[in-house]
CSV table of C-alpha atoms in Angstrom, one decimal:
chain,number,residue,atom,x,y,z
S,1,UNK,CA,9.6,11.7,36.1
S,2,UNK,CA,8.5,11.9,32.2
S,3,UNK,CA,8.9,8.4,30.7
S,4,UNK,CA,8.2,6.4,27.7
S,5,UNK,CA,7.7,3.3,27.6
S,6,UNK,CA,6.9,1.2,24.6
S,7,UNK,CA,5.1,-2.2,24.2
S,8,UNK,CA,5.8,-4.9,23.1
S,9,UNK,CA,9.4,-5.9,23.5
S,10,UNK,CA,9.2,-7.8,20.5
S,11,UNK,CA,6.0,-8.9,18.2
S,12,UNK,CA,6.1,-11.8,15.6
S,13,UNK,CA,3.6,-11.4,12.6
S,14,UNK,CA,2.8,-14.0,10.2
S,15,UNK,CA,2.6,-11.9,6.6
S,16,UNK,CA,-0.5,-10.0,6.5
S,17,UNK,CA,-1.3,-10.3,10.0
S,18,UNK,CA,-2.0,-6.9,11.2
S,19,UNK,CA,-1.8,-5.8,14.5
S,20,UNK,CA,-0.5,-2.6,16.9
S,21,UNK,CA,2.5,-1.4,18.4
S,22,UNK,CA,1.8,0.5,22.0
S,23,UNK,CA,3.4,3.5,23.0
S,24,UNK,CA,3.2,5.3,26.6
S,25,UNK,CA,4.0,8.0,28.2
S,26,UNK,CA,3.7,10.1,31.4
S,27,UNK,CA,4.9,13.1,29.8
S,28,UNK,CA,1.8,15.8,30.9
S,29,UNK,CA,1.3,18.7,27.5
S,30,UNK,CA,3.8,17.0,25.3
S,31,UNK,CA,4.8,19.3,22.1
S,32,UNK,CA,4.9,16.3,19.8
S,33,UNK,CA,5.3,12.5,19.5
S,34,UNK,CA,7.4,10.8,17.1
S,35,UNK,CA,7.8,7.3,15.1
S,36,UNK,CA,10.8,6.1,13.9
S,37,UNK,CA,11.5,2.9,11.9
S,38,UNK,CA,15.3,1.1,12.5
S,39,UNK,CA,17.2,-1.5,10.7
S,40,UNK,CA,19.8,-3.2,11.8
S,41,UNK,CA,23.3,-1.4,11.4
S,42,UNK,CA,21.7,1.7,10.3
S,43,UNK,CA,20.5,4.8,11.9
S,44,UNK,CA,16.4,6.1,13.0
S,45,UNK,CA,14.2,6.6,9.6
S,46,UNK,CA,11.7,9.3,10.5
S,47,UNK,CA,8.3,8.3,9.9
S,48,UNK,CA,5.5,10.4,11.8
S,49,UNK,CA,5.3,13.4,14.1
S,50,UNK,CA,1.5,13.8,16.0
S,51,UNK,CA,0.6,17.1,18.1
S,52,UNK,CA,-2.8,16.4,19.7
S,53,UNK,CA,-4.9,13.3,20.5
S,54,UNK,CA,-7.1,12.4,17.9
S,55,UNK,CA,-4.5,12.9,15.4
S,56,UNK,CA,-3.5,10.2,12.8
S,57,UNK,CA,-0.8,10.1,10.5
S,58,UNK,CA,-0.5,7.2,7.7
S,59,UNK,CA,1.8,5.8,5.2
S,60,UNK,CA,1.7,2.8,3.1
S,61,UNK,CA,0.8,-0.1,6.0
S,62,UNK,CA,1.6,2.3,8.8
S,63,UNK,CA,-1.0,4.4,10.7
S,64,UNK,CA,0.1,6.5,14.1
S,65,UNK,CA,-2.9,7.1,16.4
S,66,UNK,CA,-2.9,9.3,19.7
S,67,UNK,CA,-4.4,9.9,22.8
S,68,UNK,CA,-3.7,11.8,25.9
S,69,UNK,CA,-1.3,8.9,27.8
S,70,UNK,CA,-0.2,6.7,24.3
S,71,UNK,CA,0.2,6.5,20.9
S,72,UNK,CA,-0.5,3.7,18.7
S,73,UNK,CA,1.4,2.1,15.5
S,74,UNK,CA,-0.8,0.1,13.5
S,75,UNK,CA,0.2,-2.4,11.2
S,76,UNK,CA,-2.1,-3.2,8.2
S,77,UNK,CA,-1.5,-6.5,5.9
S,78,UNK,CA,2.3,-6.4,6.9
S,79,UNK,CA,4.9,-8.1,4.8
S,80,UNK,CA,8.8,-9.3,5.5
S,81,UNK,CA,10.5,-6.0,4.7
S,82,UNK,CA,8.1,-4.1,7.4
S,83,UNK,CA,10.8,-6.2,9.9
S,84,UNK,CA,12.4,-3.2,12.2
S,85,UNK,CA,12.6,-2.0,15.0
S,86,UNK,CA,10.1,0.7,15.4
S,87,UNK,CA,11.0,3.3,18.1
S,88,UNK,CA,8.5,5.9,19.8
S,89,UNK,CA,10.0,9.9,21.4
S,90,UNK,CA,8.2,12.4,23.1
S,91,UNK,CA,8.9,16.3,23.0
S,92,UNK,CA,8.1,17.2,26.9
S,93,UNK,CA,7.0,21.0,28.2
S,94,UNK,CA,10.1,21.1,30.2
S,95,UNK,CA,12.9,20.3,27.7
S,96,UNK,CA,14.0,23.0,25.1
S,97,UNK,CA,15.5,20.2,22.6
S,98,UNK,CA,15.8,16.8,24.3
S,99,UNK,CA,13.6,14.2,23.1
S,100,UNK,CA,12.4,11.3,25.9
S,101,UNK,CA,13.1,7.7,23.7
S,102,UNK,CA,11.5,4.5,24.3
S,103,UNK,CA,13.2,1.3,23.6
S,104,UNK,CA,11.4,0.6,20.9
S,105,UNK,CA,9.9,-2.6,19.6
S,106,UNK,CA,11.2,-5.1,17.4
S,107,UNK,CA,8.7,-6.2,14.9
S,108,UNK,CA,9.5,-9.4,12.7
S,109,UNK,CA,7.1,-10.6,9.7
S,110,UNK,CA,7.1,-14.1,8.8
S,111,UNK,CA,7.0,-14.8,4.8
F,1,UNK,CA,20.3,14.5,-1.6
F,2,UNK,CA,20.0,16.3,1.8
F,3,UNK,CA,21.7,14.0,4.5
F,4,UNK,CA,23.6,13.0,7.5
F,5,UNK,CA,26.9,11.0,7.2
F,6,UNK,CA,28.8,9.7,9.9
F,7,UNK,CA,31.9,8.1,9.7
F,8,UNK,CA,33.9,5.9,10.2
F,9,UNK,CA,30.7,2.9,10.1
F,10,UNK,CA,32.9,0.8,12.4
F,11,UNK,CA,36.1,1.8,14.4
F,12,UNK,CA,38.0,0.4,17.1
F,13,UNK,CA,39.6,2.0,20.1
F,14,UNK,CA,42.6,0.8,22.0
F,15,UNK,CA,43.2,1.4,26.0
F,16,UNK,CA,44.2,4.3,27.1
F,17,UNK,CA,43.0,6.1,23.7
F,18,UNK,CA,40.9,8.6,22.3
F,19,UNK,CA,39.2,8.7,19.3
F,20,UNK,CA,36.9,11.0,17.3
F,21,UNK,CA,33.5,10.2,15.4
F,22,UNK,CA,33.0,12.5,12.4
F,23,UNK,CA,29.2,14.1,11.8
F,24,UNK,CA,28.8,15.8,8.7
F,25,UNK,CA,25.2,17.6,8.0
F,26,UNK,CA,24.4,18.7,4.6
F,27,UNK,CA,20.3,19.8,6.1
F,28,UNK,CA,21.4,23.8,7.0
F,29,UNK,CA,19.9,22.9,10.2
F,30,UNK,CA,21.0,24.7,13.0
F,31,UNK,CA,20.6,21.9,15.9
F,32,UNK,CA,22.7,19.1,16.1
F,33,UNK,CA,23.5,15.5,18.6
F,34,UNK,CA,24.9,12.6,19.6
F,35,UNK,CA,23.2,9.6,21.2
F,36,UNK,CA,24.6,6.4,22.3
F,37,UNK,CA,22.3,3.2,21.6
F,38,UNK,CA,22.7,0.3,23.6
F,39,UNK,CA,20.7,-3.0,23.1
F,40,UNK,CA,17.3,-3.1,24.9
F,41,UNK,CA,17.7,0.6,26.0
F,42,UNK,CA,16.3,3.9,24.4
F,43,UNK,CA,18.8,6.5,22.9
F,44,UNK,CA,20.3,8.2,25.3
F,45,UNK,CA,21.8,12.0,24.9
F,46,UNK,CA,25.3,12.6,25.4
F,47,UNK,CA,25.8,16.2,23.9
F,48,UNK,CA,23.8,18.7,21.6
F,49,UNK,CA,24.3,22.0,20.0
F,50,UNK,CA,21.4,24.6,19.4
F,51,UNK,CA,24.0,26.8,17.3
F,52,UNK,CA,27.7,27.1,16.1
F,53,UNK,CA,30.1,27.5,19.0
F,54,UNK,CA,27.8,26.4,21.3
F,55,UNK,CA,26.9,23.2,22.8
F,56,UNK,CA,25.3,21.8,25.9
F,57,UNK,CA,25.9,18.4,28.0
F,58,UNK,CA,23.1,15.5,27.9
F,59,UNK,CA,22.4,12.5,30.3
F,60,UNK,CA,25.4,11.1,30.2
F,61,UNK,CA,28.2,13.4,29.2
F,62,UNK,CA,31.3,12.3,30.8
F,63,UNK,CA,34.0,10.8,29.5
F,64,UNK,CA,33.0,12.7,26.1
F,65,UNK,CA,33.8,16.0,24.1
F,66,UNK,CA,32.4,17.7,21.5
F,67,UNK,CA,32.9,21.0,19.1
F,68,UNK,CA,31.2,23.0,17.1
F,69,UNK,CA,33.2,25.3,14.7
F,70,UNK,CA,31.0,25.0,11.4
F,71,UNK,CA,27.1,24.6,11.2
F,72,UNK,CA,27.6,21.7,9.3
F,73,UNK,CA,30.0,19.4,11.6
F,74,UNK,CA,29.8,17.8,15.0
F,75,UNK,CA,32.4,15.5,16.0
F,76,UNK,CA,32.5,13.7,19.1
F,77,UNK,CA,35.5,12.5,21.1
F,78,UNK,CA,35.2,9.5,23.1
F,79,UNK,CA,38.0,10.1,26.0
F,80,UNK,CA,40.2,7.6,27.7
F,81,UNK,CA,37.8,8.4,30.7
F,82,UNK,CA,34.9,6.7,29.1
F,83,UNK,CA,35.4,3.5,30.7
F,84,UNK,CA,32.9,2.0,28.9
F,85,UNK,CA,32.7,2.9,25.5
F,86,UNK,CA,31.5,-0.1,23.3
F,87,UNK,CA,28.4,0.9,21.9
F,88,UNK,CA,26.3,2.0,18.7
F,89,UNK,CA,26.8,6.0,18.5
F,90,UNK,CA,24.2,8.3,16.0
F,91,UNK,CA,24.1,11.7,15.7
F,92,UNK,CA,21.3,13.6,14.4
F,93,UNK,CA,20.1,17.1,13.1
F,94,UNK,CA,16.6,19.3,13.4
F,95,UNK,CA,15.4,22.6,12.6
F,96,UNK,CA,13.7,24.4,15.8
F,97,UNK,CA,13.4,27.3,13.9
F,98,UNK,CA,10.6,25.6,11.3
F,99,UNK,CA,9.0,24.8,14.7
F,100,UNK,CA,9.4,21.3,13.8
F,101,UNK,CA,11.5,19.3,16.4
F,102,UNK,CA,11.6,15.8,14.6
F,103,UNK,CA,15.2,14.7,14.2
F,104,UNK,CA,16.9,13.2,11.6
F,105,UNK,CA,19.6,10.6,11.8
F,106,UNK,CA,23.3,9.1,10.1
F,107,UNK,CA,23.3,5.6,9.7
F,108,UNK,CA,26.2,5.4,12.9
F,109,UNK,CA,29.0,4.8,14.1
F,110,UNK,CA,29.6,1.2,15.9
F,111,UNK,CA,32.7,1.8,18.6
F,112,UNK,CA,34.1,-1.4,20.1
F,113,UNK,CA,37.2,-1.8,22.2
F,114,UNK,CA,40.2,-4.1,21.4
């Protein structure tokens, strides 16, 4: 069964501690990977799609990584308003438009 | 500016009722769904629509009906049937046809029950 499964549940950061968020999946020839950012109340702010491993993406303090079984977020110098909950979705071979979600991690930065 | 907006933010449903969650996309895309989000759990699919007057079931479909008269509206009706309908509910768009299958998201609808 295709699965994602994301790591940790939940990560506390002092401000400018930078560090990763993990991303897994079983998913064999997947047709993309995705990162999404969440605040509370409010709905999934796209921030990266990746194709192939070796591929990075970046954007401001964010930079997606992937390989063949995960996908990393890192985190560089973080500060309070980086607080979310980021959330991970593969595209599988066998699906024509459902996404496979992961229950994302919350990520809290400490002033 | 291009967008998703689902409304109303926060509605409440009574026993025994039904009650509809409005998607409006403003993107031209041609796919659109609905996912339910419940704490600790990943989104889960309960319709979606590759093109006007046509849409497909998700994961967990029951107790749930949608339409899909205009290319830019979704709505979703949560049925008396759905016996457990407190939850956070987003819909989202995406262009296949770019080749790009990111999706982009309203900012929800939070259901609860009186």
């Amino acid at each position: 069964e295709d699965q994602v499964t994301q790591s940790p549940e939940a990560l506390r950061l002092q401000e400018g501690e930078s560090s990763s968020l993990n991303c897994s999946y079983t998913v064999s020839g997947l047709r993309g990977l995705f990162w999404y950012r969440q605040d509370p109340g409010k709905g999934p702010e796209f921030l990266f799609t990746l194709y192939s491993a070796g591929e990075e993406k970046e954007k401001e303090r964010l930079k997606a990584t992937l390989t063949k079984k995960e996908s990393f977020l890192h985190i560089t110098a973080p500060k309070p308003e980086d607080s979310a909950t980021y959330l991970c979705a593969v595209y599988p071979p066998s699906s024509n438009y459902q996404l496979i979600w992961g229950a994302g991690t919350k990520l809290i930065i400490k002033p | 500016d291009g967008g998703i907006t689902q409304s109303p933010k926060y509605l409440f449903r009574k026993e025994g009722q039904n009650v509809t969650l409005s998607c409006e996309q403003n993107l031209n895309h041609d796919a659109m769904y609905w996912y339910r989000q419940d704490p600790g759990q990943g989104l889960r699919l309960i319709y979606y629509s590759q093109i006007v007057n046509d849409f497909q079931k998700g994961d967990i479909a029951e107790g749930y009906s949608v339409s899909r008269e205009k290319k830019e509206s979704f709505p979703l009706t949560v049925t008396s049937a759905q016996k457990n309908p407190t939850a956070f509910y987003l819909c989202a768009s995406s262009d296949p046809g770019t080749g790009n299958r990111a999706q982009h998201f309203g900012d929800g609808t939070r259901l609860s029950i009186l």
